[in-house]
mmCIF file of C-alpha atoms in Angstrom:
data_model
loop_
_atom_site.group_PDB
_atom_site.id
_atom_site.type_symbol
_atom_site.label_atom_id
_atom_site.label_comp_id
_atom_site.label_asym_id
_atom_site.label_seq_id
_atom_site.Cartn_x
_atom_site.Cartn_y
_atom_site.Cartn_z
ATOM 1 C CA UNK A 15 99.710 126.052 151.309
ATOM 2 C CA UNK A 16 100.091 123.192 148.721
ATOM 3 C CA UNK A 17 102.370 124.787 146.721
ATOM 4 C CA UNK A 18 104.851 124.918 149.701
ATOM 5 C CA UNK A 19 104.455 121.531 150.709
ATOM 6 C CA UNK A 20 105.048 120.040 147.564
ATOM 7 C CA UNK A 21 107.657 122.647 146.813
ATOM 8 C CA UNK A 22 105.785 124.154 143.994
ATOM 9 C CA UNK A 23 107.190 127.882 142.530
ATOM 10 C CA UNK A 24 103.413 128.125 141.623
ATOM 11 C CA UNK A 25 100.274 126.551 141.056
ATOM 12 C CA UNK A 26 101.647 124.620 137.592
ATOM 13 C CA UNK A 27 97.857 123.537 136.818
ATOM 14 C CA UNK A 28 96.891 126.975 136.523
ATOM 15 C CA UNK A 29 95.048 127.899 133.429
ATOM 16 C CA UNK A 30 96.020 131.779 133.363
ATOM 17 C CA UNK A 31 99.702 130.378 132.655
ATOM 18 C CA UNK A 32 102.089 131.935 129.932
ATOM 19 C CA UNK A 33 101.088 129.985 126.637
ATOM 20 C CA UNK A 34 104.715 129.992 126.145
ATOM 21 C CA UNK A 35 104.342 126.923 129.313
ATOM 22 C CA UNK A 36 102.116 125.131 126.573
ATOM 23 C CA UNK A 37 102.176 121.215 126.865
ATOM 24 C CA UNK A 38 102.391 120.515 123.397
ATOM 25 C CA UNK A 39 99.053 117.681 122.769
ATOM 26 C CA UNK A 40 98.522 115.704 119.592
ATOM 27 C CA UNK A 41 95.299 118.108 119.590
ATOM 28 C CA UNK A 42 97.520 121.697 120.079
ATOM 29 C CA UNK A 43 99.994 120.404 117.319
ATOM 30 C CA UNK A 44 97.893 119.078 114.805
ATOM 31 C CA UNK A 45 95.320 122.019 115.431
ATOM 32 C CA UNK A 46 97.978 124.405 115.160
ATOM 33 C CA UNK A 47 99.798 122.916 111.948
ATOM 34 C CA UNK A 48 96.365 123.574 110.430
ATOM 35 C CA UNK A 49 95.647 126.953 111.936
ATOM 36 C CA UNK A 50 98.875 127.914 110.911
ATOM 37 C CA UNK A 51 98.192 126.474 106.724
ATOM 38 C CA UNK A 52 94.519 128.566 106.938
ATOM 39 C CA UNK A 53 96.588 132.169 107.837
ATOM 40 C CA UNK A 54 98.598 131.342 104.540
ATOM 41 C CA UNK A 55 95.764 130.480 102.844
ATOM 42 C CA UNK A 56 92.700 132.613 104.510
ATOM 43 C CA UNK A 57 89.051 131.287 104.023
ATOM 44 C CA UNK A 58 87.001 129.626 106.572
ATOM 45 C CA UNK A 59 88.446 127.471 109.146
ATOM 46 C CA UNK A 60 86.132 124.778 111.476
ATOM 47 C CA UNK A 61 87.185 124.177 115.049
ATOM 48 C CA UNK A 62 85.312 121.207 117.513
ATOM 49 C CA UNK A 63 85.600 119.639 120.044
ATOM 50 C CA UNK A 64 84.038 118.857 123.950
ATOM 51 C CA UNK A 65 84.402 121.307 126.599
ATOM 52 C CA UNK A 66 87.816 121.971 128.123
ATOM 53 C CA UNK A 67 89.937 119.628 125.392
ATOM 54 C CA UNK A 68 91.621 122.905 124.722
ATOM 55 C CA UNK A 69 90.243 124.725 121.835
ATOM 56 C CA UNK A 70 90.152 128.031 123.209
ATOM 57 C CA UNK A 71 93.776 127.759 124.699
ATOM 58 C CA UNK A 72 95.508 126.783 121.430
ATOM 59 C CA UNK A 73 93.980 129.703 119.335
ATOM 60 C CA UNK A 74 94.929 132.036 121.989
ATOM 61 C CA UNK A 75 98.268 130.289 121.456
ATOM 62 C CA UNK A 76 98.165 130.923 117.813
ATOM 63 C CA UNK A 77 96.801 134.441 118.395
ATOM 64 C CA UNK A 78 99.643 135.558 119.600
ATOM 65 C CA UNK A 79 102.331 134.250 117.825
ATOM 66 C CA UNK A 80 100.603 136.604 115.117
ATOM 67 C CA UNK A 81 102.841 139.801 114.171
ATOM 68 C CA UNK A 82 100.611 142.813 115.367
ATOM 69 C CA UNK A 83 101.954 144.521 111.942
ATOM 70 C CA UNK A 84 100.986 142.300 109.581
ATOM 71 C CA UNK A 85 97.517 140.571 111.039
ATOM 72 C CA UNK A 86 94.427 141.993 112.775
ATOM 73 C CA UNK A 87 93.157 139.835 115.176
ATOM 74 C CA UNK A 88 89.038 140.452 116.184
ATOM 75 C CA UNK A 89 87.638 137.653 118.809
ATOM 76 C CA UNK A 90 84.011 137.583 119.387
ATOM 77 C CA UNK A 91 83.088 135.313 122.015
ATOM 78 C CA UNK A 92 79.747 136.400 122.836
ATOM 79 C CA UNK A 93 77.544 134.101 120.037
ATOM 80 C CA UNK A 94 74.396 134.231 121.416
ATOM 81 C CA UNK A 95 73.624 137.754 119.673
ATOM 82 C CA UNK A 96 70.797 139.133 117.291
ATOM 83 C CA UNK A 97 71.708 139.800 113.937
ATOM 84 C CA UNK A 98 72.229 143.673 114.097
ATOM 85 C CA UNK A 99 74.430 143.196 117.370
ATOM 86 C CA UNK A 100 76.756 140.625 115.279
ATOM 87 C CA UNK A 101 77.154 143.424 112.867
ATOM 88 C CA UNK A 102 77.773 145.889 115.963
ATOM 89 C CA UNK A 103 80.269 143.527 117.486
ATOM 90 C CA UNK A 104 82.304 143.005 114.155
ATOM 91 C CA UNK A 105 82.125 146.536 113.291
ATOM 92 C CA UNK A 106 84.113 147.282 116.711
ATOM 93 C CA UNK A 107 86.187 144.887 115.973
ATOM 94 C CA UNK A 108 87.009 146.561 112.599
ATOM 95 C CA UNK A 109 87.504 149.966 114.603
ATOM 96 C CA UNK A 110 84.460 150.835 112.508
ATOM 97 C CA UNK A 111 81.588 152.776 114.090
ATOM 98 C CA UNK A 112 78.533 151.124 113.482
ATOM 99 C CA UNK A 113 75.740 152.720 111.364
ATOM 100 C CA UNK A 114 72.043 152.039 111.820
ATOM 101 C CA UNK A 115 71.537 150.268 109.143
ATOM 102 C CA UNK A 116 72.601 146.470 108.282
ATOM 103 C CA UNK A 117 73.300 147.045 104.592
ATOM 104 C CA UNK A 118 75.271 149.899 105.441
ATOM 105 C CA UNK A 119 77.382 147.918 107.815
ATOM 106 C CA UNK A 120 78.017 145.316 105.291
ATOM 107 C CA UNK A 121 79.419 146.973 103.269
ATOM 108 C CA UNK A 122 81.771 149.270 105.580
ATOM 109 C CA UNK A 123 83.072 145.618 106.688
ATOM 110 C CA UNK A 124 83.791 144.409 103.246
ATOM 111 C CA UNK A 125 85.433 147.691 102.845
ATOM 112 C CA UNK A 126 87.446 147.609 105.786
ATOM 113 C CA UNK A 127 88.208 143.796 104.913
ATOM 114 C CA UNK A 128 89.665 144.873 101.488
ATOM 115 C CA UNK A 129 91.219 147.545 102.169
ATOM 116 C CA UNK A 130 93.328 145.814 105.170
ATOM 117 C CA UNK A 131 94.252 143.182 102.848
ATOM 118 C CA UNK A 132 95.253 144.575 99.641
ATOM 119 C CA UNK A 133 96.191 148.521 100.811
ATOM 120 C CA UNK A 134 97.920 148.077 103.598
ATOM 121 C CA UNK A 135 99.287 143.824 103.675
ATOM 122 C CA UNK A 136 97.203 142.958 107.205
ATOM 123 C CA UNK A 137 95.655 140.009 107.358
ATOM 124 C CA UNK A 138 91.956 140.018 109.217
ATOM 125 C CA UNK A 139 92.113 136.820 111.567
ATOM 126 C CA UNK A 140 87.924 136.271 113.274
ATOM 127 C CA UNK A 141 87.317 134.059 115.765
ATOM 128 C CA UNK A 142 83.925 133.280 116.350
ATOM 129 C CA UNK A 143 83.699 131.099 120.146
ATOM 130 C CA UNK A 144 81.008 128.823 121.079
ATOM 131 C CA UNK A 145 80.022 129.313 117.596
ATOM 132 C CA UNK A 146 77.361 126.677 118.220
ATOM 133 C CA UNK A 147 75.019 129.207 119.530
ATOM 134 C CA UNK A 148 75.227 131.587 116.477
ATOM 135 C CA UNK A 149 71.728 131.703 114.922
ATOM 136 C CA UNK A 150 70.485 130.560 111.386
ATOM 137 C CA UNK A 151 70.241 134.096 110.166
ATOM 138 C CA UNK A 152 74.196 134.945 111.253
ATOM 139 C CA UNK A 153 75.852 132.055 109.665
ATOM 140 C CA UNK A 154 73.937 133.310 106.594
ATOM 141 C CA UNK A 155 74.769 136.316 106.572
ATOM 142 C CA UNK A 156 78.340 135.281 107.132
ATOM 143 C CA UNK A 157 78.715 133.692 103.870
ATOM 144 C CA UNK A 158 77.677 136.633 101.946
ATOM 145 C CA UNK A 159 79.799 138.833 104.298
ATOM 146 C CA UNK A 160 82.665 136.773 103.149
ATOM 147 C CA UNK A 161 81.889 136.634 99.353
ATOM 148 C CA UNK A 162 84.428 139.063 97.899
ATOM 149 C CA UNK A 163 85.169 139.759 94.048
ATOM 150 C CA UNK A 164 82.225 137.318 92.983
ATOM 151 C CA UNK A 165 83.218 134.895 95.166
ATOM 152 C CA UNK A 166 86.818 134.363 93.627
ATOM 153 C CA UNK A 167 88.672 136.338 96.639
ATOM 154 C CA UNK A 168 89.789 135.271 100.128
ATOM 155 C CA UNK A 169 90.519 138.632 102.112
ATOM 156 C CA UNK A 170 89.863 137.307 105.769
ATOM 157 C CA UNK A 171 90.681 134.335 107.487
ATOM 158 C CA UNK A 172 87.309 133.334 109.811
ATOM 159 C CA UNK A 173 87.519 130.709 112.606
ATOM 160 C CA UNK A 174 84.653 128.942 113.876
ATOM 161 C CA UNK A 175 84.978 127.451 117.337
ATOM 162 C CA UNK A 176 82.693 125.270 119.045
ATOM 163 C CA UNK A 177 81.603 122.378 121.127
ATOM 164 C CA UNK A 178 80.334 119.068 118.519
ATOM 165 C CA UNK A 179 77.226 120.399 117.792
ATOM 166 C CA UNK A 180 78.526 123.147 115.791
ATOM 167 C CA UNK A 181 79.115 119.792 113.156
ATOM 168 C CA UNK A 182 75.791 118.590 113.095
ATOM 169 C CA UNK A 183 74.307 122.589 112.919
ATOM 170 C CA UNK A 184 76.325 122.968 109.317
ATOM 171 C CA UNK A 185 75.228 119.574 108.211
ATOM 172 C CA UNK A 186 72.050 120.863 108.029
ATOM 173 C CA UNK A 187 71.210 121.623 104.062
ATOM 174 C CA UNK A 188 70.594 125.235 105.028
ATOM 175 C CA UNK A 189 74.169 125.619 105.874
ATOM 176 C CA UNK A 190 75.425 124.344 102.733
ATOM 177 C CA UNK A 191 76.965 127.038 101.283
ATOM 178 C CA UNK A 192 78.785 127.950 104.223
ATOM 179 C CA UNK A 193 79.718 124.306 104.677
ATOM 180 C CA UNK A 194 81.112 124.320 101.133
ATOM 181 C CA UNK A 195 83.516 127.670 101.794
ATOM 182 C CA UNK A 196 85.190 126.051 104.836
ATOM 183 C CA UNK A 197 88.470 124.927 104.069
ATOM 184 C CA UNK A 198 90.077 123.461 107.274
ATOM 185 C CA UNK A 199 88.268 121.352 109.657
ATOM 186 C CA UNK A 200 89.539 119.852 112.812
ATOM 187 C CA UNK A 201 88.049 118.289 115.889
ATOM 188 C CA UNK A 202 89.635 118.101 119.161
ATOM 189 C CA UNK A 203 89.968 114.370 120.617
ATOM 190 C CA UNK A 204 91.327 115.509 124.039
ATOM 191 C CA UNK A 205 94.379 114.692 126.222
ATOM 192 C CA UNK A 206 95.180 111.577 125.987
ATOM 193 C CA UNK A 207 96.112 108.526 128.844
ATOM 194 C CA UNK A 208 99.618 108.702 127.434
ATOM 195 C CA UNK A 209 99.523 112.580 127.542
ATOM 196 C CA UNK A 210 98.233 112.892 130.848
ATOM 197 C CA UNK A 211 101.606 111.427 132.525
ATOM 198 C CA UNK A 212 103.408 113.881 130.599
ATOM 199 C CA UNK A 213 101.635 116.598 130.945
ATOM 200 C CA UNK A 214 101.538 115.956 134.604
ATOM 201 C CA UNK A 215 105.618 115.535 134.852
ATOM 202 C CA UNK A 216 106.181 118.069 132.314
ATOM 203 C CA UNK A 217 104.161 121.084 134.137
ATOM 204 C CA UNK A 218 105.082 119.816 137.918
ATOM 205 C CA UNK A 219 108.701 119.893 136.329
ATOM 206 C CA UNK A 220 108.417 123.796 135.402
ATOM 207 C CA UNK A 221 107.373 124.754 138.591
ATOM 208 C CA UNK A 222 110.369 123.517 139.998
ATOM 209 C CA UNK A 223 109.231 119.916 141.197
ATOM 210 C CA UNK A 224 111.372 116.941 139.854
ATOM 211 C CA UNK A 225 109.940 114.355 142.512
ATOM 212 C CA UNK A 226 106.791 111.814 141.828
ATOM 213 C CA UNK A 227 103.860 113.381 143.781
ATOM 214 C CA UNK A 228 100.895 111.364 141.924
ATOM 215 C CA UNK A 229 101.516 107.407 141.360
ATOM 216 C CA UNK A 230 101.103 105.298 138.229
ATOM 217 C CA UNK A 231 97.577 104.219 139.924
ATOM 218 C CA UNK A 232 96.471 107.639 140.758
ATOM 219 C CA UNK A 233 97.661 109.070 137.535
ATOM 220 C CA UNK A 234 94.996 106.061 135.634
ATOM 221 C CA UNK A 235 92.228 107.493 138.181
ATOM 222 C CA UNK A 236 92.697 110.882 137.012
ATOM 223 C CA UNK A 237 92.388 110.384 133.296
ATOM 224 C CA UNK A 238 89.475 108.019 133.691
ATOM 225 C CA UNK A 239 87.493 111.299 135.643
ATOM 226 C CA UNK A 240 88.774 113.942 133.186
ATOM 227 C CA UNK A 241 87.378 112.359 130.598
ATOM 228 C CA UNK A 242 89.772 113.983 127.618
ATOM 229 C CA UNK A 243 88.979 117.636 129.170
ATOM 230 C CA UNK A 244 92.150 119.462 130.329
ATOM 231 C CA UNK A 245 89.768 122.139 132.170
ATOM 232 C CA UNK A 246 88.258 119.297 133.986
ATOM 233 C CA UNK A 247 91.553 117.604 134.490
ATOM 234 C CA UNK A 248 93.801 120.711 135.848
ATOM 235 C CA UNK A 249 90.711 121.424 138.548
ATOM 236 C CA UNK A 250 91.070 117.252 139.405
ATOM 237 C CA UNK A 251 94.887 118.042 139.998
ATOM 238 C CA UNK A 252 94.670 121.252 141.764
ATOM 239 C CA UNK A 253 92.019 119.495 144.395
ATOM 240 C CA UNK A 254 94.218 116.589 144.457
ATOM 241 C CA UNK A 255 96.926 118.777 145.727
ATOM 242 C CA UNK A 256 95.040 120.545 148.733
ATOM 243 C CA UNK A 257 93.180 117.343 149.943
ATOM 244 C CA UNK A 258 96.995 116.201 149.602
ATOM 245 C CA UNK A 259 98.859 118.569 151.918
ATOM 246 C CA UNK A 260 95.601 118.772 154.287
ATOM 247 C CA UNK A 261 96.368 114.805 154.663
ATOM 248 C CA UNK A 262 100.294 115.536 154.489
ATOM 249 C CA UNK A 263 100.593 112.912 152.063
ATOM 250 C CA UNK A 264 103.178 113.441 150.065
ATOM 251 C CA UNK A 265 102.482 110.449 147.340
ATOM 252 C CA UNK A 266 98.817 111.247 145.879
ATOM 253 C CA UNK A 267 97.043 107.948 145.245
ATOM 254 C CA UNK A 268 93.972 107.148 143.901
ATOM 255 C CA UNK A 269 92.096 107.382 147.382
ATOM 256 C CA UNK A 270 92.954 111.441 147.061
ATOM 257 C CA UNK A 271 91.682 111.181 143.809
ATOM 258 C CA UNK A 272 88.466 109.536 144.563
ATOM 259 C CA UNK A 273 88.083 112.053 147.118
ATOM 260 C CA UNK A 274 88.851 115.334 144.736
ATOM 261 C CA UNK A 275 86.542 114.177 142.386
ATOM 262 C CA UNK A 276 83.251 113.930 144.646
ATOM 263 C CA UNK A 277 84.345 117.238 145.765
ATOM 264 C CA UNK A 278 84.464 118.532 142.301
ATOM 265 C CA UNK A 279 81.619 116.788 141.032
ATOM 266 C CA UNK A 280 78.213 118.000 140.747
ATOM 267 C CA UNK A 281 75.366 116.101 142.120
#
């Protein structure tokens, strides 16, 4: 009902949208710059930031602008998995059937790596998500996994994406070696005051609405409650738009916004 009373082509805060309708952040561009030097490049890449500041959404951004002839992309988002099933999971990811045995899994995934990269010219992109939850014993076997040629070789490009305390996990002196092999690290700010104005024009704008529907006022309210999270802040718009059209106002101000966030909010 929104949608038509605001004269919305669709719900422009939706978060199943075409990346291709990407607002382009400070965060998406500078992540992406550096996801895009770590492909060239390959080794281990770090990823952090809160929940919802768009992590997730720009890999899947960079996933596929990746050329399904040239790179092989394997995302594991399930991290809170035994040893043996992190071999099981990467194995299927490989197109590899898993054996019974770790050792013997090892090394048909260094295979598989090496042969990808220097038989047949594909790139192996992993994405570990909510790689904060990844036990002790998988990170460590992850930096013997990746140990190719005596350590001189880079044959896969691994991302590890997580929420802040991913940072303070590898500080730990345990994770030292892995710490040592990762070669890009970035850390997601979130949207920014600034950003959220455009963001809100530029999206309302693509589905097909040129008029002001949130004020300068309401706009401030809305960044203060999102907090830097675009997750939090496209639900915030979304509820600002049906309390909106159930009021039939057709400025939102900051009393609507008040008034989506308790709804949102958990107590």
């Amino acid at each position: 009902m929104y949608k038509m009373f605001y004269g919305l082509e669709f719900n422009p805060f939706d978060k199943s949208l075409d990346t291709k309708l990407h607002f382009k952040s400070q965060d998406f561009t500078e992540a992406l710059s550096r996801l895009e030097y770590l492909k060239s490049i390959k080794g281990i890449g770090l990823f952090s930031g809160g929940a919802g500041t768009g992590k997730t959404f720009t890999l899947r951004h960079f996933a596929s602008t990746l050329n399904p002839s040239l790179f092989k992309v394997v995302y594991i988002p399930l991290s809170t998995i035994t040893v043996m099933e992190f071999y099981r999971n990467l194995s299927f990811g490989l197109g590899i059937e898993p054996s019974f045995k770790k050792t013997d899994m090892f090394r048909s995934i260094q295979e598989t790596l090496i042969s990808l990269c220097r038989d047949k010219r594909i790139n192996t992109v992993i994405i570990f998500d909510e790689a904060q939850y990844l036990r002790t014993e998988i990170l460590n076997d992850l930096k013997i996994l990746l140990n190719f040629d005596l350590d001189s070789k880079n044959y896969v490009t691994c991302i590890l994406v997580g929420l802040p305390i991913l940072n303070v996990i590898l500080s730990k002196n345990i994770h030292e070696p892995l710490r040592q092999r990762i070669v890009i690290n970035y850390h997601f700010t979130g949207i920014t005051k600034e950003e959220v104005t455009e963001y809100i024009k530029t999206r309302l704008s693509k589905a097909g609405c040129h008029q002001e529907i949130f004020n300068q006022s309401a706009v401030e309210a809305i960044y203060g409650c999102s907090n830097g999270s675009v997750r939090k802040l496209n639900s915030l718009l979304v509820k600002c738009l049906i309390i909106g059209t159930q009021q039939k106002k057709q400025v939102i101000d900051t009393d609507i916004v008040m008034a989506a966030q308790n709804e949102i909010e958990i107590n």
